[in-house]
N, CA, C and O atoms as a CHARMM CRD file, in Angstrom:
* protein
*
  288
    1    1 MET  N     -5.10200   3.38600   8.47400 PROA 1      0.00000
    2    1 MET  CA    -4.77100   4.00500   7.29200 PROA 1      0.00000
    3    1 MET  C     -5.90500   4.14100   6.39900 PROA 1      0.00000
    4    1 MET  O     -6.54400   3.16900   5.99400 PROA 1      0.00000
    5    2 THR  N     -6.16600   5.38800   6.07900 PROA 2      0.00000
    6    2 THR  CA    -7.23600   5.64600   5.09900 PROA 2      0.00000
    7    2 THR  C     -6.81400   5.34800   3.61900 PROA 2      0.00000
    8    2 THR  O     -5.66500   5.52800   3.21600 PROA 2      0.00000
    9    3 SER  N     -7.91000   4.84500   2.79300 PROA 3      0.00000
   10    3 SER  CA    -7.82500   4.40300   1.33500 PROA 3      0.00000
   11    3 SER  C     -7.05500   5.40900   0.77900 PROA 3      0.00000
   12    3 SER  O     -6.02000   5.03400   0.22900 PROA 3      0.00000
   13    4 ARG  N     -7.35900   6.87300   0.78600 PROA 4      0.00000
   14    4 ARG  CA    -6.22800   7.72600   0.16000 PROA 4      0.00000
   15    4 ARG  C     -4.85500   7.70300   0.69400 PROA 4      0.00000
   16    4 ARG  O     -3.89800   7.80100  -0.07500 PROA 4      0.00000
   17    5 ARG  N     -4.74800   7.61600   1.58500 PROA 5      0.00000
   18    5 ARG  CA    -3.33900   7.70900   2.14400 PROA 5      0.00000
   19    5 ARG  C     -2.55400   6.20100   1.60500 PROA 5      0.00000
   20    5 ARG  O     -1.36700   6.16300   1.28000 PROA 5      0.00000
   21    6 ILE  N     -3.46900   5.01800   1.59100 PROA 6      0.00000
   22    6 ILE  CA    -2.78600   3.88900   1.09400 PROA 6      0.00000
   23    6 ILE  C     -2.25600   3.88900  -0.46600 PROA 6      0.00000
   24    6 ILE  O     -1.19900   3.48400  -0.95000 PROA 6      0.00000
   25    7 HSD  N     -3.39600   4.49800  -1.05000 PROA 7      0.00000
   26    7 HSD  CA    -3.15600   4.92800  -2.35600 PROA 7      0.00000
   27    7 HSD  C     -1.63000   5.94800  -2.79800 PROA 7      0.00000
   28    7 HSD  O     -0.76500   5.69000  -3.63500 PROA 7      0.00000
   29    8 ILE  N     -1.73400   6.98000  -1.99400 PROA 8      0.00000
   30    8 ILE  CA    -0.58800   7.67800  -2.04500 PROA 8      0.00000
   31    8 ILE  C      0.79900   6.96900  -1.60500 PROA 8      0.00000
   32    8 ILE  O      1.81600   7.27200  -2.22900 PROA 8      0.00000
   33    9 GLU  N      0.85600   6.20800  -0.74600 PROA 9      0.00000
   34    9 GLU  CA     1.88600   5.57100  -0.16100 PROA 9      0.00000
   35    9 GLU  C      2.37200   4.62600  -1.53700 PROA 9      0.00000
   36    9 GLU  O      3.50800   4.56400  -2.00600 PROA 9      0.00000
   37   10 ARG  N      1.43300   4.08900  -1.90300 PROA 10     0.00000
   38   10 ARG  CA     1.76400   2.96600  -3.03300 PROA 10     0.00000
   39   10 ARG  C      2.39800   3.62600  -4.28400 PROA 10     0.00000
   40   10 ARG  O      3.33500   3.14500  -4.92100 PROA 10     0.00000
   41   11 LEU  N      1.76300   4.79000  -4.54700 PROA 11     0.00000
   42   11 LEU  CA     2.12600   5.64700  -5.48700 PROA 11     0.00000
   43   11 LEU  C      3.55600   6.38500  -5.59900 PROA 11     0.00000
   44   11 LEU  O      4.12600   6.73100  -6.63400 PROA 11     0.00000
   45   12 ALA  N      3.99000   6.53600  -4.26300 PROA 12     0.00000
   46   12 ALA  CA     4.97600   6.94300  -3.80800 PROA 12     0.00000
   47   12 ALA  C      6.30900   5.92600  -3.78400 PROA 12     0.00000
   48   12 ALA  O      7.46600   6.20900  -4.09500 PROA 12     0.00000
   49   13 LEU  N      5.84300   4.82800  -3.37900 PROA 13     0.00000
   50   13 LEU  CA     6.80200   3.73000  -3.63600 PROA 13     0.00000
   51   13 LEU  C      7.09600   3.33400  -5.00300 PROA 13     0.00000
   52   13 LEU  O      8.21300   2.93600  -5.33200 PROA 13     0.00000
   53   14 SER  N      6.04500   3.44300  -5.86600 PROA 14     0.00000
   54   14 SER  CA     6.51400   3.14600  -7.29900 PROA 14     0.00000
   55   14 SER  C      7.13200   4.07000  -7.98000 PROA 14     0.00000
   56   14 SER  O      7.83900   3.77200  -8.94300 PROA 14     0.00000
   57   15 ILE  N      6.94900   5.35600  -7.56300 PROA 15     0.00000
   58   15 ILE  CA     7.86000   6.48200  -8.23000 PROA 15     0.00000
   59   15 ILE  C      9.03100   6.24400  -7.70500 PROA 15     0.00000
   60   15 ILE  O      9.87500   6.04300  -8.57800 PROA 15     0.00000
   61   16 LEU  N      9.49300   6.17500  -6.46500 PROA 16     0.00000
   62   16 LEU  CA    10.70500   5.80500  -5.81500 PROA 16     0.00000
   63   16 LEU  C     11.65300   4.59400  -6.30500 PROA 16     0.00000
   64   16 LEU  O     12.88100   4.52600  -6.28600 PROA 16     0.00000
   65   17 ASP  N     10.80200   3.76300  -6.70100 PROA 17     0.00000
   66   17 ASP  CA    11.43000   2.50900  -7.33700 PROA 17     0.00000
   67   17 ASP  C     11.82700   2.66900  -8.82100 PROA 17     0.00000
   68   17 ASP  O     12.86500   2.17700  -9.26200 PROA 17     0.00000
   69   18 ALA  N     10.93900   3.39000  -9.58700 PROA 18     0.00000
   70   18 ALA  CA    10.98000   3.57600 -10.82900 PROA 18     0.00000
   71   18 ALA  C     12.22200   4.77100 -11.25100 PROA 18     0.00000
   72   18 ALA  O     13.08100   4.64900 -12.12500 PROA 18     0.00000
   73   19 LYS  N     12.02200   5.81100 -10.42600 PROA 19     0.00000
   74   19 LYS  CA    12.85100   7.20200 -10.58400 PROA 19     0.00000
   75   19 LYS  C     13.89400   7.14000  -9.63500 PROA 19     0.00000
   76   19 LYS  O     14.96000   7.54400 -10.10200 PROA 19     0.00000
   77   20 GLY  N     13.94100   6.80900  -8.58000 PROA 20     0.00000
   78   20 GLY  CA    15.14500   6.79300  -7.64200 PROA 20     0.00000
   79   20 GLY  C     14.68100   8.19900  -6.68200 PROA 20     0.00000
   80   20 GLY  O     13.56200   8.71200  -6.69600 PROA 20     0.00000
   81   21 ILE  N     15.75400   8.60800  -5.93600 PROA 21     0.00000
   82   21 ILE  CA    15.78100   9.55100  -4.92300 PROA 21     0.00000
   83   21 ILE  C     15.53700  11.11300  -5.96500 PROA 21     0.00000
   84   21 ILE  O     14.81200  12.02400  -5.56600 PROA 21     0.00000
   85   22 GLU  N     16.20000  11.16300  -7.15600 PROA 22     0.00000
   86   22 GLU  CA    15.69200  12.11100  -7.91700 PROA 22     0.00000
   87   22 GLU  C     14.11300  12.50900  -7.95200 PROA 22     0.00000
   88   22 GLU  O     13.79500  13.69200  -8.07100 PROA 22     0.00000
   89   23 ALA  N     13.24900  11.59800  -7.85600 PROA 23     0.00000
   90   23 ALA  CA    12.15100  11.77800  -8.15200 PROA 23     0.00000
   91   23 ALA  C     11.47800  12.69800  -6.92200 PROA 23     0.00000
   92   23 ALA  O     10.57800  13.47800  -7.23200 PROA 23     0.00000
   93   24 ILE  N     11.86100  12.61800  -5.69600 PROA 24     0.00000
   94   24 ILE  CA    11.73000  13.34600  -4.76900 PROA 24     0.00000
   95   24 ILE  C     12.00900  14.71200  -4.85700 PROA 24     0.00000
   96   24 ILE  O     11.20200  15.55200  -4.45900 PROA 24     0.00000
   97   25 TRP  N     13.11600  15.00300  -5.36000 PROA 25     0.00000
   98   25 TRP  CA    13.25700  16.51600  -5.60500 PROA 25     0.00000
   99   25 TRP  C     12.58700  17.05800  -6.82900 PROA 25     0.00000
  100   25 TRP  O     12.35000  18.26100  -6.94400 PROA 25     0.00000
  101   26 GLN  N     12.27700  16.16400  -7.75600 PROA 26     0.00000
  102   26 GLN  CA    11.33700  16.59400  -9.30900 PROA 26     0.00000
  103   26 GLN  C     10.02100  16.88800  -8.51400 PROA 26     0.00000
  104   26 GLN  O      9.59100  18.04100  -8.51100 PROA 26     0.00000
  105   27 LEU  N      9.38400  15.92900  -7.86200 PROA 27     0.00000
  106   27 LEU  CA     8.04900  16.08700  -7.15900 PROA 27     0.00000
  107   27 LEU  C      8.01300  17.46400  -6.51200 PROA 27     0.00000
  108   27 LEU  O      7.15700  18.26000  -6.89900 PROA 27     0.00000
  109   28 GLN  N      8.92200  17.82800  -5.50300 PROA 28     0.00000
  110   28 GLN  CA     9.02800  19.04400  -4.76600 PROA 28     0.00000
  111   28 GLN  C      8.92000  20.19900  -5.89900 PROA 28     0.00000
  112   28 GLN  O      7.97800  20.99100  -5.89200 PROA 28     0.00000
  113   29 LEU  N      9.90600  20.24000  -6.83100 PROA 29     0.00000
  114   29 LEU  CA     9.96600  21.20500  -7.96100 PROA 29     0.00000
  115   29 LEU  C      8.45500  21.35500  -8.53200 PROA 29     0.00000
  116   29 LEU  O      7.81300  22.40500  -8.54700 PROA 29     0.00000
  117   30 ASP  N      8.04900  20.17100  -8.96900 PROA 30     0.00000
  118   30 ASP  CA     6.71700  20.32800  -9.72400 PROA 30     0.00000
  119   30 ASP  C      5.57400  20.84000  -8.60500 PROA 30     0.00000
  120   30 ASP  O      4.57300  21.40200  -9.05100 PROA 30     0.00000
  121   31 ALA  N      5.69600  20.67200  -7.30300 PROA 31     0.00000
  122   31 ALA  CA     4.72100  21.07500  -6.37800 PROA 31     0.00000
  123   31 ALA  C      4.92800  22.67700  -6.47800 PROA 31     0.00000
  124   31 ALA  O      3.97000  23.41100  -6.72300 PROA 31     0.00000
  125   32 ALA  N      6.20600  23.16400  -6.27800 PROA 32     0.00000
  126   32 ALA  CA     6.34300  24.54200  -6.17800 PROA 32     0.00000
  127   32 ALA  C      5.97300  25.17600  -7.58400 PROA 32     0.00000
  128   32 ALA  O      5.56600  26.33700  -7.52900 PROA 32     0.00000
  129   33 TYR  N      6.04400  24.66700  -8.66100 PROA 33     0.00000
  130   33 TYR  CA     5.62200  25.38800  -9.97600 PROA 33     0.00000
  131   33 TYR  C      4.07900  25.37300  -9.99200 PROA 33     0.00000
  132   33 TYR  O      3.43400  26.35800 -10.35200 PROA 33     0.00000
  133   34 ALA  N      3.48000  24.15200  -9.56600 PROA 34     0.00000
  134   34 ALA  CA     1.96700  24.27000  -9.44900 PROA 34     0.00000
  135   34 ALA  C      1.29800  25.18600  -8.45700 PROA 34     0.00000
  136   34 ALA  O      0.20200  25.72500  -8.60400 PROA 34     0.00000
  137   35 TYR  N      2.06000  25.28000  -7.49000 PROA 35     0.00000
  138   35 TYR  CA     1.65100  26.49900  -6.38800 PROA 35     0.00000
  139   35 TYR  C      1.68900  27.81300  -7.13700 PROA 35     0.00000
  140   35 TYR  O      0.70700  28.53500  -7.31300 PROA 35     0.00000
  141   36 ARG  N      2.94100  28.05600  -7.56800 PROA 36     0.00000
  142   36 ARG  CA     3.34600  29.21800  -8.12800 PROA 36     0.00000
  143   36 ARG  C      2.18100  29.76200  -9.19100 PROA 36     0.00000
  144   36 ARG  O      1.79700  30.93200  -9.20400 PROA 36     0.00000
  145   37 THR  N      1.75100  28.86300  -9.95800 PROA 37     0.00000
  146   37 THR  CA     1.02600  28.98700 -11.18300 PROA 37     0.00000
  147   37 THR  C     -0.71000  28.89700 -10.89200 PROA 37     0.00000
  148   37 THR  O     -1.69000  28.86900 -11.63600 PROA 37     0.00000
  149   38 GLY  N     -0.54000  28.87300  -9.62700 PROA 38     0.00000
  150   38 GLY  CA    -2.09100  28.95600  -9.01200 PROA 38     0.00000
  151   38 GLY  C     -3.01300  27.50100  -8.96600 PROA 38     0.00000
  152   38 GLY  O     -4.24000  27.42800  -9.03200 PROA 38     0.00000
  153   39 TYR  N     -2.34700  26.73100  -8.87400 PROA 39     0.00000
  154   39 TYR  CA    -2.80600  25.11600  -8.76800 PROA 39     0.00000
  155   39 TYR  C     -2.52300  24.54900  -7.23200 PROA 39     0.00000
  156   39 TYR  O     -1.77900  23.60300  -6.97600 PROA 39     0.00000
  157   40 ARG  N     -3.29200  25.34400  -6.24300 PROA 40     0.00000
  158   40 ARG  CA    -2.88000  25.16100  -5.22100 PROA 40     0.00000
  159   40 ARG  C     -3.04000  23.66200  -4.73700 PROA 40     0.00000
  160   40 ARG  O     -2.04600  23.05700  -4.33500 PROA 40     0.00000
  161   41 VAL  N     -4.32900  23.04000  -4.77500 PROA 41     0.00000
  162   41 VAL  CA    -4.68600  21.70000  -4.76100 PROA 41     0.00000
  163   41 VAL  C     -3.97500  20.77700  -4.98500 PROA 41     0.00000
  164   41 VAL  O     -3.75500  19.76700  -4.31700 PROA 41     0.00000
  165   42 ALA  N     -3.41000  21.26000  -6.39900 PROA 42     0.00000
  166   42 ALA  CA    -2.57600  20.26100  -7.23400 PROA 42     0.00000
  167   42 ALA  C     -1.01500  20.31500  -6.42800 PROA 42     0.00000
  168   42 ALA  O     -0.25800  19.35700  -6.27500 PROA 42     0.00000
  169   43 ALA  N     -0.85600  21.34900  -6.09600 PROA 43     0.00000
  170   43 ALA  CA     0.42600  21.35900  -5.30400 PROA 43     0.00000
  171   43 ALA  C      0.53200  20.64900  -4.10300 PROA 43     0.00000
  172   43 ALA  O      1.55000  20.02100  -3.80800 PROA 43     0.00000
  173   44 GLU  N     -0.52000  20.71600  -3.35200 PROA 44     0.00000
  174   44 GLU  CA    -0.50600  20.00200  -2.10600 PROA 44     0.00000
  175   44 GLU  C     -0.54600  18.44100  -2.22200 PROA 44     0.00000
  176   44 GLU  O     -0.13600  17.67800  -1.34800 PROA 44     0.00000
  177   45 ALA  N     -1.17700  18.01200  -3.60000 PROA 45     0.00000
  178   45 ALA  CA    -1.30100  16.79500  -3.66300 PROA 45     0.00000
  179   45 ALA  C      0.00800  16.25600  -3.82500 PROA 45     0.00000
  180   45 ALA  O      0.49300  15.45600  -3.02500 PROA 45     0.00000
  181   46 ILE  N      0.67600  16.73800  -4.99500 PROA 46     0.00000
  182   46 ILE  CA     2.24000  16.56500  -5.30300 PROA 46     0.00000
  183   46 ILE  C      3.17900  16.72800  -4.09000 PROA 46     0.00000
  184   46 ILE  O      4.19800  16.04100  -4.01500 PROA 46     0.00000
  185   47 LEU  N      2.90400  17.48300  -3.29200 PROA 47     0.00000
  186   47 LEU  CA     4.06100  17.64800  -1.95800 PROA 47     0.00000
  187   47 LEU  C      3.66000  16.37900  -1.36300 PROA 47     0.00000
  188   47 LEU  O      4.54200  15.55200  -1.13200 PROA 47     0.00000
  189   48 GLU  N      2.26600  16.07900  -1.04400 PROA 48     0.00000
  190   48 GLU  CA     2.28400  14.84500  -0.26300 PROA 48     0.00000
  191   48 GLU  C      2.67800  13.65000  -0.78900 PROA 48     0.00000
  192   48 GLU  O      3.19500  12.80900  -0.05300 PROA 48     0.00000
  193   49 LEU  N      2.49900  13.43500  -2.02900 PROA 49     0.00000
  194   49 LEU  CA     3.37600  12.40500  -2.83100 PROA 49     0.00000
  195   49 LEU  C      5.02800  12.42300  -2.49900 PROA 49     0.00000
  196   49 LEU  O      5.69100  11.42400  -2.22200 PROA 49     0.00000
  197   50 ALA  N      5.50000  13.72600  -2.58900 PROA 50     0.00000
  198   50 ALA  CA     7.16400  13.64700  -2.35700 PROA 50     0.00000
  199   50 ALA  C      7.34800  13.57900  -0.91800 PROA 50     0.00000
  200   50 ALA  O      8.51600  13.44400  -0.55500 PROA 50     0.00000
  201   51 GLU  N      6.56000  13.63400  -0.12400 PROA 51     0.00000
  202   51 GLU  CA     6.55900  13.46200   1.40800 PROA 51     0.00000
  203   51 GLU  C      6.59300  11.84900   1.82400 PROA 51     0.00000
  204   51 GLU  O      7.35900  11.26700   2.59200 PROA 51     0.00000
  205   52 ALA  N      5.57900  11.38900   1.10200 PROA 52     0.00000
  206   52 ALA  CA     5.35300  10.10600   1.35900 PROA 52     0.00000
  207   52 ALA  C      6.54700   9.31200   0.87400 PROA 52     0.00000
  208   52 ALA  O      6.91400   8.37300   1.58000 PROA 52     0.00000
  209   53 ALA  N      7.28800   9.61400  -0.40900 PROA 53     0.00000
  210   53 ALA  CA     8.41100   8.97900  -1.03200 PROA 53     0.00000
  211   53 ALA  C      9.51900   9.15800  -0.11700 PROA 53     0.00000
  212   53 ALA  O     10.15400   8.17200   0.25700 PROA 53     0.00000
  213   54 GLU  N      9.85000  10.48400   0.33300 PROA 54     0.00000
  214   54 GLU  CA    10.89200  10.83400   1.38700 PROA 54     0.00000
  215   54 GLU  C     10.60400  10.02800   2.59200 PROA 54     0.00000
  216   54 GLU  O     11.64200   9.50400   2.99600 PROA 54     0.00000
  217   55 ARG  N      9.58200   9.74000   3.30400 PROA 55     0.00000
  218   55 ARG  CA     9.52700   8.93600   4.24500 PROA 55     0.00000
  219   55 ARG  C      9.88600   7.60700   4.16600 PROA 55     0.00000
  220   55 ARG  O     10.37500   7.02100   5.13100 PROA 55     0.00000
  221   56 GLU  N      9.61200   6.88700   2.71000 PROA 56     0.00000
  222   56 GLU  CA     9.93200   5.60100   2.47000 PROA 56     0.00000
  223   56 GLU  C     11.47800   5.39500   2.39400 PROA 56     0.00000
  224   56 GLU  O     12.11600   4.44800   2.85200 PROA 56     0.00000
  225   57 LEU  N     11.98000   6.57200   1.66500 PROA 57     0.00000
  226   57 LEU  CA    13.25400   6.45900   1.40500 PROA 57     0.00000
  227   57 LEU  C     14.11900   6.55800   2.70700 PROA 57     0.00000
  228   57 LEU  O     15.15300   5.89400   2.77500 PROA 57     0.00000
  229   58 MET  N     13.72000   7.38600   3.77000 PROA 58     0.00000
  230   58 MET  CA    14.18400   7.32500   5.29100 PROA 58     0.00000
  231   58 MET  C     14.04600   5.95100   5.90000 PROA 58     0.00000
  232   58 MET  O     14.97700   5.48100   6.55300 PROA 58     0.00000
  233   59 ARG  N     12.99200   5.33100   5.72400 PROA 59     0.00000
  234   59 ARG  CA    12.51000   3.99800   6.19300 PROA 59     0.00000
  235   59 ARG  C     13.90200   2.84400   5.67700 PROA 59     0.00000
  236   59 ARG  O     14.71100   2.23000   6.37200 PROA 59     0.00000
  237   60 ARG  N     13.74500   2.89800   4.39000 PROA 60     0.00000
  238   60 ARG  CA    14.90500   2.25100   3.77700 PROA 60     0.00000
  239   60 ARG  C     16.25000   2.27300   4.12200 PROA 60     0.00000
  240   60 ARG  O     16.93200   1.27500   4.35400 PROA 60     0.00000
  241   61 GLU  N     16.70100   3.68100   4.15700 PROA 61     0.00000
  242   61 GLU  CA    17.90800   3.83500   4.61900 PROA 61     0.00000
  243   61 GLU  C     18.12900   3.42200   6.31700 PROA 61     0.00000
  244   61 GLU  O     19.19200   2.98600   6.75700 PROA 61     0.00000
  245   62 ASN  N     17.06300   3.62800   7.03200 PROA 62     0.00000
  246   62 ASN  CA    17.21500   3.17500   8.19500 PROA 62     0.00000
  247   62 ASN  C     17.59800   1.82300   8.43700 PROA 62     0.00000
  248   62 ASN  O     18.55900   1.38000   9.06500 PROA 62     0.00000
  249   63 ALA  N     16.53300   1.15800   7.73400 PROA 63     0.00000
  250   63 ALA  CA    16.51000  -0.31500   7.78900 PROA 63     0.00000
  251   63 ALA  C     18.02100  -0.80800   7.38500 PROA 63     0.00000
  252   63 ALA  O     18.68600  -1.64600   7.99400 PROA 63     0.00000
  253   64 SER  N     18.38600  -0.10600   6.24300 PROA 64     0.00000
  254   64 SER  CA    19.92900  -0.61100   6.09500 PROA 64     0.00000
  255   64 SER  C     20.95600  -0.50400   6.95200 PROA 64     0.00000
  256   64 SER  O     21.86500  -1.32900   7.04600 PROA 64     0.00000
  257   65 VAL  N     20.80500   0.87100   7.83000 PROA 65     0.00000
  258   65 VAL  CA    21.67400   0.93600   8.77700 PROA 65     0.00000
  259   65 VAL  C     21.64800   0.01900  10.00000 PROA 65     0.00000
  260   65 VAL  O     22.66400  -0.23400  10.64800 PROA 65     0.00000
  261   66 HSD  N     20.52800  -0.42800  10.26100 PROA 66     0.00000
  262   66 HSD  CA    20.36900  -1.53400  11.32500 PROA 66     0.00000
  263   66 HSD  C     20.68400  -2.79100  10.89500 PROA 66     0.00000
  264   66 HSD  O     21.08100  -3.67900  11.64800 PROA 66     0.00000
  265   67 SER  N     20.51300  -2.91600   9.62300 PROA 67     0.00000
  266   67 SER  CA    20.94000  -4.51100   9.12000 PROA 67     0.00000
  267   67 SER  C     22.33700  -4.62100   8.99300 PROA 67     0.00000
  268   67 SER  O     22.87000  -5.72800   8.92100 PROA 67     0.00000
  269   68 ASP  N     23.07400  -3.41000   8.95600 PROA 68     0.00000
  270   68 ASP  CA    24.33400  -3.30000   8.92200 PROA 68     0.00000
  271   68 ASP  C     25.02900  -3.72900  10.38500 PROA 68     0.00000
  272   68 ASP  O     26.09300  -4.32900  10.54100 PROA 68     0.00000
  273   69 GLU  N     24.14200  -3.25800  11.37000 PROA 69     0.00000
  274   69 GLU  CA    24.89400  -3.49600  12.71700 PROA 69     0.00000
  275   69 GLU  C     24.90200  -4.90800  12.90600 PROA 69     0.00000
  276   69 GLU  O     25.77600  -5.30300  13.67800 PROA 69     0.00000
  277   70 TYR  N     24.16200  -5.76800  12.40700 PROA 70     0.00000
  278   70 TYR  CA    24.29700  -7.00900  12.71700 PROA 70     0.00000
  279   70 TYR  C     25.13600  -7.95300  11.97300 PROA 70     0.00000
  280   70 TYR  O     25.28000  -9.12900  12.30900 PROA 70     0.00000
  281   71 ARG  N     25.66000  -7.43400  11.00300 PROA 71     0.00000
  282   71 ARG  CA    26.79100  -8.14800  10.08000 PROA 71     0.00000
  283   71 ARG  C     28.00900  -7.95900  10.78900 PROA 71     0.00000
  284   71 ARG  O     28.89800  -8.73200  10.43400 PROA 71     0.00000
  285   72 GLU  N     28.31400  -7.14000  11.70700 PROA 72     0.00000
  286   72 GLU  CA    29.51800  -6.80700  12.49900 PROA 72     0.00000
  287   72 GLU  C     29.93400  -8.08800  13.38300 PROA 72     0.00000
  288   72 GLU  O     30.91500  -8.03400  14.12400 PROA 72     0.00000
């Protein structure tokens, strides 16, 4: 994993922990706005952050489902 990707993953975790699932939607809206207003590089970076947060959320939900299987 590259240094850039590590930083993005850490920032995504931090945002997700602080703001919750709503942060993913807000990041996607912000990326769309940046794109529409001509800030395409920023839009790509914001979208990359949103996708990293979404991957982490899915990983957490998947881990939760699997841990519930062992409780039964």
